[in-house]
Coordinates of C-alpha atoms in Angstrom, one line a residue:
X970 CA 21.1 5.1 -13.0
X971 CA 18.3 6.7 -11.9
X972 CA 18.3 6.6 -7.6
X973 CA 16.0 8.1 -4.9
X974 CA 17.4 10.8 -3.3
X975 CA 15.4 10.6 0.2
X976 CA 16.1 14.4 1.2
X977 CA 15.6 16.2 -2.5
X978 CA 12.0 15.4 -4.8
X979 CA 12.9 13.9 -7.5
X980 CA 10.7 11.8 -10.0
X981 CA 11.7 8.9 -11.2
X982 CA 11.7 9.1 -15.3
X983 CA 9.5 6.5 -16.9
X984 CA 8.9 6.0 -21.0
X985 CA 5.6 7.2 -22.3
X986 CA 3.2 4.9 -22.5
X987 CA 0.0 5.4 -24.4
X988 CA -3.1 4.0 -23.0
X989 CA -5.6 5.5 -26.4
X990 CA -6.0 9.3 -25.7
X991 CA -4.2 9.0 -22.2
X992 CA -0.5 9.0 -21.4
X993 CA 1.1 7.6 -18.7
X994 CA 4.4 8.0 -17.5
X995 CA 7.6 10.6 -19.3
X996 CA 6.7 14.1 -18.0
X997 CA 2.7 13.2 -17.8
X998 CA 1.2 13.8 -14.4
X999 CA 0.0 10.7 -12.1
X1000 CA -2.9 9.5 -13.5
X1001 CA -5.8 8.1 -11.0
X1002 CA -8.3 5.2 -12.2
X1003 CA -10.6 3.1 -10.3
X1004 CA -12.3 0.1 -11.2
X1005 CA -16.1 -1.1 -12.1
X1006 CA -17.9 -3.3 -9.6
X1007 CA -20.9 -4.3 -11.8
X1008 CA -21.0 -7.4 -13.7
X1009 CA -19.4 -6.7 -16.7
X1010 CA -22.5 -8.3 -19.0
X1011 CA -24.5 -5.8 -17.6
X1012 CA -23.9 -3.7 -20.2
X1013 CA -26.5 -0.6 -18.8
X1014 CA -25.3 -0.4 -15.5
X1015 CA -21.6 -0.9 -16.0
X1016 CA -22.3 2.4 -18.5
X1017 CA -23.9 3.9 -16.1
X1018 CA -21.1 3.7 -13.6
X1019 CA -18.4 3.5 -15.9
X1020 CA -19.5 7.4 -16.1
X1021 CA -20.0 8.2 -12.8
X1022 CA -16.2 7.1 -12.0
X1023 CA -15.6 9.4 -15.4
X1024 CA -17.1 12.0 -13.3
X1025 CA -15.5 12.4 -10.4
X1026 CA -12.2 12.4 -12.4
X1027 CA -10.9 9.1 -13.1
X1028 CA -8.7 9.1 -15.8
X1029 CA -8.6 5.5 -16.6
X1030 CA -11.5 2.6 -15.4
X1031 CA -11.2 -1.1 -15.3
X1032 CA -13.0 -3.8 -15.8
X1033 CA -13.4 -7.4 -14.7
X1034 CA -12.2 -9.8 -17.7
X1035 CA -13.0 -13.0 -16.3
X1036 CA -14.1 -14.8 -19.1
X1037 CA -14.8 -14.3 -23.4
X1038 CA -18.6 -13.5 -23.1
X1039 CA -17.1 -10.4 -20.2
X1040 CA -14.2 -9.3 -23.1
X1041 CA -17.0 -9.1 -25.5
X1042 CA -19.4 -7.0 -23.4
X1043 CA -16.0 -4.7 -22.5
X1044 CA -16.1 -3.6 -26.0
X1045 CA -19.9 -3.2 -25.5
X1046 CA -19.6 -0.5 -22.6
X1047 CA -16.5 0.7 -24.8
X1048 CA -18.8 1.5 -27.5
X1049 CA -21.6 2.9 -25.7
X1050 CA -19.9 5.2 -23.4
X1051 CA -18.0 7.0 -26.4
X1052 CA -21.5 7.7 -28.3
X1053 CA -21.8 9.5 -25.1
X1054 CA -19.2 11.8 -25.8
X1055 CA -16.8 10.3 -23.3
X1056 CA -13.1 9.0 -24.6
X1057 CA -11.8 7.6 -21.1
X1058 CA -9.7 4.3 -21.7
X1059 CA -10.8 1.1 -20.6
X1060 CA -8.9 -1.4 -19.3
X1061 CA -10.1 -5.7 -19.5
X1062 CA -9.1 -7.4 -16.0
X1063 CA -7.9 -10.6 -17.1
X1064 CA -6.7 -13.2 -14.4
X1065 CA -6.8 -16.8 -15.6
X1066 CA -7.9 -17.2 -18.9
X1067 CA -5.5 -16.0 -22.3
X1068 CA -8.0 -16.0 -24.6
X1069 CA -10.1 -13.6 -22.6
X1070 CA -6.8 -11.3 -22.5
X1071 CA -6.6 -11.9 -26.5
X1072 CA -10.4 -11.0 -27.0
X1073 CA -9.6 -8.0 -24.7
X1074 CA -6.5 -6.6 -26.2
X1075 CA -9.2 -6.1 -30.0
X1076 CA -11.5 -4.2 -27.9
X1077 CA -10.2 -2.1 -25.0
X1078 CA -7.5 0.6 -24.7
X1079 CA -5.0 -1.8 -21.9
X1080 CA -5.4 -4.7 -20.7
X1081 CA -3.8 -6.4 -17.5
X1082 CA -2.5 -9.7 -17.0
X1083 CA -1.2 -11.3 -14.1
X1084 CA 1.9 -13.5 -14.6
X1085 CA 1.3 -16.0 -11.4
X1086 CA -2.0 -17.3 -13.4
X1087 CA -1.4 -16.0 -17.0
X1088 CA -0.7 -19.7 -18.2
X1089 CA -1.0 -23.3 -15.9
X1090 CA 1.9 -25.2 -14.4
X1091 CA 3.8 -27.6 -16.3
X1092 CA 4.4 -30.2 -13.5
X1093 CA 0.7 -30.3 -12.6
X1094 CA 0.2 -32.5 -9.2
X1095 CA 4.0 -32.6 -8.9
X1096 CA 5.3 -31.1 -5.6
X1097 CA 8.9 -31.5 -6.0
X1098 CA 11.0 -29.0 -6.5
X1099 CA 12.3 -27.1 -10.3
X1100 CA 14.8 -28.8 -11.9
X1101 CA 16.3 -25.5 -13.8
X1102 CA 15.5 -27.5 -17.5
X1103 CA 12.1 -27.5 -16.0
X1104 CA 12.0 -24.2 -14.4
X1105 CA 13.2 -22.7 -18.3
X1106 CA 11.1 -25.1 -20.1
X1107 CA 8.1 -23.0 -18.4
X1108 CA 9.5 -19.7 -19.7
X1109 CA 9.7 -21.2 -23.4
X1110 CA 5.9 -22.0 -23.0
X1111 CA 5.0 -18.2 -20.8
X1112 CA 6.6 -16.9 -24.4
X1113 CA 5.0 -19.3 -26.5
X1114 CA 1.9 -18.2 -25.2
X1115 CA 2.4 -14.3 -24.6
X1116 CA 4.2 -13.7 -27.5
X1117 CA 1.0 -14.1 -29.9
X1118 CA -0.7 -11.9 -27.3
X1119 CA 1.8 -8.8 -27.8
X1120 CA 1.4 -9.2 -31.0
X1121 CA -2.8 -8.3 -31.0
X1122 CA -2.3 -5.3 -28.7
X1123 CA 0.5 -4.0 -31.7
X1124 CA -1.9 -4.4 -34.4
X1125 CA -4.5 -3.0 -32.0
X1126 CA -2.2 -0.4 -30.5
X1127 CA -3.4 -1.6 -27.0
X1128 CA -1.2 -1.5 -23.6
X1129 CA -0.7 -3.9 -21.5
X1130 CA -0.7 -4.0 -17.3
X1131 CA 1.9 -6.4 -16.4
X1132 CA 0.2 -7.1 -12.3
X1133 CA 1.9 -9.1 -9.7
X1134 CA 0.3 -9.5 -6.6
X1135 CA 1.1 -11.2 -3.8
X1136 CA -0.1 -14.4 -3.1
X1137 CA -0.9 -15.6 -6.6
X1138 CA 2.9 -16.6 -7.6
X1139 CA 3.1 -18.9 -10.4
X1140 CA 3.9 -22.7 -8.9
X1141 CA 7.6 -22.1 -10.4
X1142 CA 8.4 -18.9 -8.7
X1143 CA 6.7 -19.6 -5.5
X1144 CA 8.9 -23.3 -5.7
X1145 CA 12.0 -21.0 -6.2
X1146 CA 11.6 -17.5 -3.7
X1147 CA 8.5 -18.9 -1.9
X1148 CA 6.1 -15.7 -2.0
X1149 CA 8.3 -12.8 -1.4
X1150 CA 9.3 -9.8 -3.1
X1151 CA 12.7 -11.6 -4.8
X1152 CA 10.3 -13.7 -5.9
X1153 CA 7.3 -11.1 -7.5
X1154 CA 10.4 -9.3 -8.8
X1155 CA 11.4 -12.0 -10.4
X1156 CA 7.9 -12.9 -11.8
X1157 CA 7.2 -9.5 -13.7
X1158 CA 10.5 -9.3 -15.2
X1159 CA 10.4 -12.2 -16.9
X1160 CA 7.8 -10.9 -19.0
X1161 CA 9.3 -7.4 -19.4
X1162 CA 12.2 -9.3 -21.2
X1163 CA 9.5 -10.5 -23.2
X1164 CA 8.4 -7.5 -24.0
X1165 CA 11.5 -5.8 -24.9
X1166 CA 12.6 -8.8 -27.2
X1167 CA 9.8 -8.3 -29.4
X1168 CA 10.2 -4.6 -29.2
X1169 CA 6.8 -4.0 -27.8
X1170 CA 6.7 -0.7 -24.6
X1171 CA 3.7 0.3 -24.2
X1172 CA 3.9 -1.4 -20.5
X1173 CA 3.1 -0.6 -17.5
X1174 CA 4.0 -1.9 -14.1
X1175 CA 2.1 -3.3 -10.8
X1176 CA 3.1 -5.0 -7.7
X1177 CA 0.4 -5.3 -4.6
X1178 CA 0.0 -6.6 -1.8
X1179 CA -2.1 -5.5 1.1
X1180 CA 1.3 -5.6 3.4
X1181 CA 2.1 -1.5 2.7
X1182 CA 5.2 -2.2 3.8
X1183 CA 6.5 -5.2 1.4
X1184 CA 4.7 -3.4 -1.4
X1185 CA 6.4 -0.5 -0.9
X1186 CA 10.2 -2.4 -0.7
X1187 CA 8.6 -4.7 -3.7
X1188 CA 8.1 -1.6 -5.7
X1189 CA 11.7 0.1 -4.7
X1190 CA 13.4 -3.3 -5.3
X1191 CA 11.7 -4.0 -9.2
X1192 CA 12.7 -0.2 -10.1
X1193 CA 16.3 -1.0 -8.8
X1194 CA 16.3 -4.0 -11.2
X1195 CA 14.4 -2.6 -13.5
X1196 CA 17.0 0.4 -13.7
X1197 CA 20.3 -2.7 -13.8
X1198 CA 18.8 -3.8 -17.2
X1199 CA 17.4 -0.3 -18.6
X1200 CA 14.3 -0.8 -18.5
X1201 CA 12.3 2.0 -17.5
X1202 CA 8.4 1.4 -17.9
X1203 CA 5.6 3.5 -16.2
X1204 CA 4.4 2.2 -12.6
X1205 CA 1.0 1.4 -11.3
X1206 CA 0.8 2.0 -7.6
X1207 CA -1.8 0.6 -5.1
X1208 CA -2.6 -1.3 -2.1
X1209 CA -5.0 -4.2 -2.8
X1210 CA -7.1 -5.2 -0.3
X1211 CA -7.2 -2.0 1.6
X1212 CA -10.4 -2.1 3.1
X1213 CA -13.0 0.2 4.1
X1214 CA -13.5 3.5 5.5
X1215 CA -10.4 5.2 7.8
X1216 CA -8.5 1.7 7.5
X1217 CA -8.8 1.8 3.9
X1218 CA -7.8 5.2 3.7
X1219 CA -4.5 4.9 5.7
X1220 CA -3.2 1.9 4.4
X1221 CA -3.8 3.3 0.7
X1222 CA -1.9 6.6 2.2
X1223 CA 0.7 5.1 4.0
X1224 CA 1.5 2.8 1.2
X1225 CA 1.1 4.3 -2.0
X1226 CA 2.6 8.2 -0.3
X1227 CA 5.8 6.0 0.7
X1228 CA 6.6 5.7 -2.9
X1229 CA 5.5 8.7 -4.6
X1230 CA 7.3 10.5 -1.7
X1231 CA 10.0 8.3 -3.7
X1232 CA 9.3 10.0 -6.5
X1233 CA 7.9 6.3 -7.9
X1234 CA 4.6 6.1 -9.5
X1235 CA 2.9 7.0 -12.5
X1236 CA -0.6 6.0 -12.0
X1237 CA -2.6 5.3 -8.6
X1238 CA -5.8 3.3 -7.7
X1239 CA -7.0 3.9 -4.2
X1240 CA -8.9 0.0 -3.7
X1241 CA -11.5 1.0 -0.9
X1242 CA -14.4 -1.1 -0.1
X1243 CA -16.8 1.3 -1.3
X1244 CA -17.9 2.7 -4.5
X1245 CA -15.3 2.9 -6.6
X1246 CA -16.5 6.4 -7.7
X1247 CA -15.9 7.4 -4.1
X1248 CA -11.9 6.3 -4.6
X1249 CA -11.5 8.4 -7.2
X1250 CA -11.1 11.8 -4.8
X1251 CA -9.0 10.0 -2.3
X1252 CA -6.8 9.5 -4.7
X1253 CA -6.5 12.5 -6.4
X1254 CA -5.7 14.0 -2.9
X1255 CA -3.5 11.6 -2.4
X1256 CA -1.0 12.4 -5.7
X1257 CA -1.9 16.5 -5.3
X1258 CA -0.7 16.5 -2.3
X1259 CA 2.6 14.5 -2.5
X1260 CA 3.0 15.8 -5.8
X1261 CA 3.4 19.7 -4.1
X1262 CA 6.8 18.8 -2.4
X1263 CA 8.0 18.8 -5.8
X1264 CA 8.6 22.3 -5.8
X1265 CA 10.6 22.4 -2.0
X1266 CA 13.7 22.9 -1.6
X1267 CA 16.3 19.9 -1.3
X1268 CA 18.2 19.2 2.2
X1269 CA 21.6 18.6 2.5
X1270 CA 22.1 15.1 4.3
X1271 CA 23.8 11.9 4.0
X1272 CA 22.5 9.2 3.3
X1273 CA 23.2 6.3 5.9
X1274 CA 25.3 3.6 4.2
X1275 CA 23.1 1.4 7.1
X1276 CA 19.9 1.6 5.5
X1277 CA 18.2 -0.6 3.7
X1278 CA 15.6 0.3 1.1
X1279 CA 14.4 -3.1 0.1
X1280 CA 13.9 -4.7 3.5
X1281 CA 12.4 -3.4 7.2
X1282 CA 14.7 -2.8 9.7
X1283 CA 13.3 -0.7 12.8
X1284 CA 16.5 1.7 13.5
X1285 CA 18.2 0.5 17.1
X1286 CA 17.3 2.7 19.7
X1287 CA 17.8 2.5 23.5
X1288 CA 14.9 2.3 25.6
X1289 CA 14.1 5.4 27.8
X1290 CA 10.9 4.0 30.3
X1291 CA 8.7 2.8 27.6
X1292 CA 9.4 4.3 24.7
X1293 CA 12.5 2.9 22.0
X1294 CA 14.0 -0.5 22.6
X1295 CA 12.2 -3.4 21.6
X1296 CA 8.8 -1.2 23.1
X1297 CA 6.2 -0.8 20.1
X1298 CA 5.8 3.1 19.0
X1299 CA 4.0 5.5 21.9
X1300 CA 1.3 7.4 21.1
X1301 CA 1.0 11.1 21.9
X1302 CA -2.1 13.3 22.6
X1303 CA -2.7 16.8 22.8
X1304 CA -6.1 17.0 24.4
X1305 CA -7.8 15.0 27.2
X1306 CA -11.1 12.5 25.5
X1307 CA -13.2 9.6 25.7
X1308 CA -10.6 7.9 23.5
X1309 CA -11.5 4.3 22.2
X1310 CA -7.6 3.2 22.2
X1311 CA -5.7 4.7 25.6
X1312 CA -2.6 7.0 24.2
X1313 CA -0.1 6.2 26.2
X1314 CA 1.0 10.2 26.7
X1315 CA -0.6 13.5 26.8
X1316 CA 1.4 16.5 26.0
X1317 CA 0.2 19.6 27.9
X1318 CA 1.8 23.1 28.8
X1319 CA 5.3 21.9 28.6
X1320 CA 4.4 18.3 30.5
X1321 CA 4.4 15.2 29.4
X1322 CA 2.3 12.9 31.1
X1323 CA 2.2 9.0 31.0
X1324 CA -1.0 7.2 31.3
X1325 CA 0.3 5.9 34.8
X1326 CA 0.2 9.4 35.6
X1327 CA 3.8 10.3 35.8
X1328 CA 4.7 13.7 35.0
X1329 CA 8.1 14.7 32.8
X1330 CA 9.5 17.6 31.4
X1331 CA 9.6 18.8 28.0
X1332 CA 12.5 21.1 26.8
X1333 CA 13.3 22.8 24.4
X1334 CA 17.2 23.4 23.1
X1335 CA 17.2 27.2 24.5
X1336 CA 17.3 24.7 27.8
X1337 CA 20.3 22.2 27.5
X1338 CA 21.5 23.1 30.9
X1339 CA 18.6 22.5 32.5
X1340 CA 17.6 19.4 31.0
X1341 CA 21.1 18.1 32.2
X1342 CA 21.0 19.4 35.5
X1343 CA 17.5 17.5 36.3
X1344 CA 18.1 14.4 38.0
X1345 CA 14.8 12.0 36.2
X1346 CA 14.4 8.5 35.0
X1347 CA 12.9 10.6 32.2
X1348 CA 13.2 13.3 29.8
X1349 CA 12.0 15.4 27.0
X1350 CA 13.3 17.3 24.2
X1351 CA 11.8 18.9 21.2
X1352 CA 14.1 19.4 18.2
X1353 CA 13.7 20.2 15.1
X1354 CA 16.5 18.9 11.9
X1355 CA 18.4 22.5 11.8
X1356 CA 19.3 22.4 15.6
X1357 CA 21.4 19.5 15.4
X1358 CA 24.7 21.2 16.0
X1359 CA 28.0 19.4 17.4
X1360 CA 26.9 20.3 21.0
X1361 CA 23.7 18.4 20.7
X1362 CA 24.9 15.5 18.6
X1363 CA 26.9 15.0 22.2
X1364 CA 23.9 15.2 24.4
X1365 CA 21.5 12.7 22.3
X1366 CA 24.5 10.5 21.5
X1367 CA 25.8 10.7 25.4
X1368 CA 22.9 10.1 27.3
X1369 CA 20.0 7.3 28.0
X1370 CA 17.0 9.5 29.7
X1371 CA 16.3 12.0 27.4
X1372 CA 13.5 11.1 23.8
X1373 CA 13.3 13.5 21.4
X1374 CA 10.0 14.9 20.0
X1375 CA 11.5 16.1 16.5
X1376 CA 9.4 18.7 14.9
X1377 CA 10.1 20.3 11.4
X1378 CA 10.4 23.6 10.9
X1379 CA 10.8 22.7 6.8
X1380 CA 8.5 22.6 4.0
X1381 CA 9.5 19.5 3.0
X1382 CA 8.6 17.8 6.0
X1383 CA 9.3 14.4 5.0
X1384 CA 12.9 15.4 3.5
X1385 CA 13.4 16.5 6.9
X1386 CA 12.3 13.8 8.6
X1387 CA 14.6 11.4 6.6
X1388 CA 17.7 13.8 6.9
X1389 CA 16.8 13.8 11.0
X1390 CA 16.8 10.2 11.0
X1391 CA 20.1 9.3 8.9
X1392 CA 22.0 11.9 10.5
X1393 CA 21.2 10.1 14.0
X1394 CA 22.1 6.1 11.9
X1395 CA 25.4 8.1 10.7
X1396 CA 26.8 8.9 14.4
X1397 CA 25.3 5.8 15.8
X1398 CA 23.2 7.6 18.1
X1399 CA 20.5 5.7 19.1
X1400 CA 18.2 7.8 21.6
X1401 CA 14.5 7.2 20.8
X1402 CA 12.3 9.8 18.8
X1403 CA 8.8 10.3 18.5
X1404 CA 7.9 12.2 15.0
X1405 CA 5.8 15.0 16.0
X1406 CA 3.9 16.6 12.8
X1407 CA 1.1 19.6 12.7
X1408 CA -2.1 19.8 10.6
X1409 CA -4.8 21.9 10.0
X1410 CA -7.5 20.1 8.7
X1411 CA -11.3 20.9 9.2
X1412 CA -12.3 17.3 6.5
X1413 CA -10.7 14.1 8.5
X1414 CA -10.2 12.8 4.9
X1415 CA -8.0 15.5 4.1
X1416 CA -6.1 14.7 8.0
X1417 CA -5.8 10.7 7.0
X1418 CA -4.5 11.0 3.8
X1419 CA -1.9 13.5 4.7
X1420 CA -0.8 11.9 7.6
X1421 CA -0.5 8.7 6.6
X1422 CA 1.4 9.5 3.7
X1423 CA 4.2 11.2 5.6
X1424 CA 4.3 9.9 8.6
X1425 CA 3.9 6.4 6.3
X1426 CA 7.0 7.1 5.1
X1427 CA 8.7 7.3 8.1
X1428 CA 7.6 4.2 9.8
X1429 CA 8.1 2.0 6.3
X1430 CA 11.9 3.0 6.5
X1431 CA 12.2 1.7 9.9
X1432 CA 12.0 4.8 11.8
X1433 CA 10.2 6.3 14.1
X1434 CA 9.4 5.4 18.1
X1435 CA 6.1 7.3 18.3
X1436 CA 3.7 9.4 16.7
X1437 CA 2.7 13.0 18.2
X1438 CA 0.2 13.8 15.5
X1439 CA -1.2 17.5 16.2
X1440 CA -4.5 19.4 14.1
X1441 CA -5.0 22.9 14.3
X1442 CA -8.6 22.2 12.9
X1443 CA -12.4 21.7 14.3
X1444 CA -11.9 17.9 14.2
X1445 CA -12.2 15.9 17.3
X1446 CA -9.0 14.9 19.6
X1447 CA -10.8 10.9 19.4
X1448 CA -10.7 10.9 15.5
X1449 CA -6.8 12.2 15.6
X1450 CA -5.3 9.7 17.9
X1451 CA -7.5 6.7 16.2
X1452 CA -5.6 8.4 12.3
X1453 CA -2.2 8.3 14.3
X1454 CA -3.3 4.5 15.9
X1455 CA -3.7 3.7 12.5
X1456 CA -1.1 4.6 10.9
X1457 CA 0.9 2.7 13.4
X1458 CA -1.4 0.1 12.4
X1459 CA -1.0 0.5 9.1
X1460 CA 3.0 0.1 9.4
X1461 CA 2.3 -3.3 11.4
X1462 CA 4.4 -2.0 14.4
X1463 CA 1.6 -1.7 16.6
X1464 CA -2.0 -3.6 16.1
X1465 CA -4.5 -2.3 18.4
X1466 CA -7.6 -3.5 17.0
X1467 CA -8.9 -6.0 13.9
X1468 CA -7.1 -5.2 10.4
X1469 CA -10.0 -6.5 8.1
X1470 CA -8.1 -7.5 4.7
X1471 CA -10.8 -6.8 1.9
X1472 CA -11.2 -6.0 -1.4
X1473 CA -12.7 -3.5 -3.5
X1474 CA -15.3 -5.0 -5.3
X1475 CA -15.5 -5.6 -8.8
X1476 CA -17.8 -7.9 -11.3
X1477 CA -16.8 -11.2 -10.2
X1478 CA -17.6 -10.7 -5.8
X1479 CA -20.4 -13.4 -5.1
X1480 CA -22.6 -11.0 -2.7
X1481 CA -23.0 -7.4 -1.4
X1482 CA -19.7 -6.4 -0.1
X1483 CA -20.2 -3.3 1.7
X1484 CA -22.8 -5.0 3.9
X1485 CA -21.0 -8.0 4.5
X1486 CA -17.9 -6.5 5.7
X1487 CA -20.3 -4.0 7.8
X1488 CA -22.0 -6.9 9.5
X1489 CA -18.4 -9.0 10.3
X1490 CA -17.0 -5.8 11.7
X1491 CA -19.9 -5.3 13.9
X1492 CA -19.9 -9.2 15.1
X1493 CA -15.4 -8.8 15.3
X1494 CA -14.2 -5.6 15.6
X1495 CA -12.9 -6.1 19.3
X1496 CA -10.6 -8.6 18.6
X1497 CA -7.4 -7.2 18.6
X1498 CA -4.5 -8.1 16.3
X1499 CA -6.3 -10.9 14.6
X1500 CA -6.7 -10.3 10.3
X1501 CA -9.7 -11.3 8.9
X1502 CA -9.7 -11.5 5.2
X1503 CA -13.2 -10.5 3.5
X1504 CA -13.1 -11.7 -0.1
X1505 CA -15.8 -11.4 -2.8
X1506 CA -14.2 -14.3 -4.9
X1507 CA -11.8 -17.3 -5.1
X1508 CA -9.5 -15.3 -7.5
X1509 CA -8.9 -12.5 -5.7
X1510 CA -9.6 -15.1 -2.4
X1511 CA -6.8 -17.2 -1.0
X1512 CA -3.9 -15.5 -2.9
X1513 CA -4.5 -11.7 -1.9
X1514 CA -5.5 -12.5 1.8
X1515 CA -2.5 -14.6 1.7
X1516 CA -1.3 -13.4 5.6
X1517 CA -4.5 -13.1 6.9
X1518 CA -5.7 -15.6 10.0
X1519 CA -9.3 -15.8 9.0
X1520 CA -11.0 -15.7 4.9
X1521 CA -14.3 -15.3 4.4
X1522 CA -14.4 -15.9 0.5
X1523 CA -16.6 -16.1 -2.3
X1524 CA -17.9 -19.0 -3.2
X1525 CA -20.6 -18.9 -5.6
X1526 CA -24.1 -17.0 -5.9
X1527 CA -25.0 -17.0 -1.8
X1528 CA -22.1 -19.4 -0.9
X1529 CA -19.3 -19.0 1.4
X1530 CA -16.2 -20.4 1.8
X1531 CA -14.3 -20.1 5.3
X1532 CA -10.6 -20.5 5.6
X1533 CA -7.8 -20.7 8.3
X1534 CA -4.9 -18.8 6.5
X1535 CA -4.2 -20.3 3.1
X1536 CA -6.3 -23.5 4.2
X1537 CA -10.2 -23.5 2.9
X1538 CA -11.9 -25.5 6.6
X1539 CA -15.3 -24.9 5.5
X1540 CA -17.1 -24.8 1.5
X1541 CA -20.2 -23.3 0.5
X1542 CA -22.2 -21.9 3.3
X1543 CA -25.1 -20.1 3.4
X1544 CA -24.4 -16.4 2.7
X1545 CA -27.0 -16.1 5.7
X1546 CA -25.4 -19.2 8.1
X1547 CA -21.5 -17.7 7.1
X1548 CA -21.1 -14.8 9.8
X1549 CA -22.1 -16.7 12.7
X1550 CA -19.7 -20.2 11.0
X1551 CA -16.8 -17.4 10.7
X1552 CA -17.3 -16.2 14.3
X1553 CA -17.5 -20.1 15.4
X1554 CA -14.5 -20.9 13.6
X1555 CA -12.5 -18.1 15.7
X1556 CA -13.9 -19.2 18.7
X1557 CA -12.5 -22.8 17.8
X1558 CA -9.1 -21.8 17.9
X1559 CA -9.3 -20.1 20.6
X1560 CA -9.1 -16.7 19.0
X1561 CA -12.2 -15.4 20.1
X1562 CA -12.4 -12.8 23.6
X1563 CA -15.8 -11.2 24.9

């Protein structure tokens, strides 16, 4: 049974799946894909955009297929790009219409279905708890509808993706498990068992949510459940509704990167609310950067039995000033600047200056005696994992006024970070730790992706009381500090700005998503701590923005519906009035400030 080694990279051995001429899993590289946002029935524009996505470097391209007409249009797109010399496999994205899935399976190389809404509930308006008999009867209904689809796929050599999304679980799964990782995994496993029983093996799986921590934990839990049943299907990774710009890149790298570092993942999509071809180089960079760990030597350490990979538990630390304990993680800058959000500390010339003006000494491991003799309420000690001698562990476990600045000297920085924290856990040491990472980037996107993958892996595991992000390239200190705060926000451990949960746009989108996002951001970006969902259509709306405070959802051409959490409070608003109405809704609940 395969298990993650947190201190040495080892890729999960997945079964081999054919998607047209592209293979997933096995010894194949991690494949990159994107999704068109054209109207699938607009063949000319769809073909043109598909080619742009392919030429940007995508291995697979997906199209929304909400009905039979779109499933037939997918064939026309497929034939057109073949005539132009492109063999890239196409995927039909099905949410509600099982009949469309049957048609699409004859027309493209892969069909994605969502178990949560593949078939309607048998209980209808009855909201009572499911009895065991009712629960099993609905499983029988799923089999009756799903098996004929699998037979069509077998006949046409079509692969499938079972894509479970947070917020769109079936009524019976919601009834039994709630909107939880366990419910998402149970929903997926039902369909996987049917595939196994029907001897159908060209299956790929995805478990997506806009909550990065939940996404990582859910995929880890699914892999564990599959291993128990000797199932090894390849995984498609993505953080859904990640947004655009810096936030979208950081959220995607945070969630996807943590799993790629685990050795999990055979194909990825970075979902950005931008043109789909813009997603591809971001995904390529993430795959290349995290895959580089495969060539590094492992680190000797012992995983702590107190650690759980399947639920978030922040490592228990004692507070030193405003660091550790119940305090939110801090951000340290290495130069002063005109910051949008002020960092908590400034580290220069071996001194740590707090935002209140207090200055503290930063020691190295060669200065332990000086550190122990100084009478100060706060001291900082720079060290790496290799410095953890028994003497030093005694100091860290026995003092209450020291904060560690963890630096890494190892080529596998994530492995070293993990080794350090697991060693502290095993010793019961509660010293607070600021995680430091050094980069040399001139390209801001590169820094966003690399730092979010590295630090995200640490924070998703519940480690770290602060970030010290250092960059020796030409990127401004203001941009570097913004990345640090963005990483903490992506991990939901410190909220310093509005979070936008926005879909990446597809053929179902009812308005110009990028324009609307820009308009809403311009009006609301000062609202610290709010989550606003901006969703192109009703399919991805109420479910996939499940934990947003407010929602702006396409209801039809030129029409928008507004939500307070999952409740629709106003329907079919003309688009030119909708942003003002959203502002009014936020004000009516007391969440607005100037």
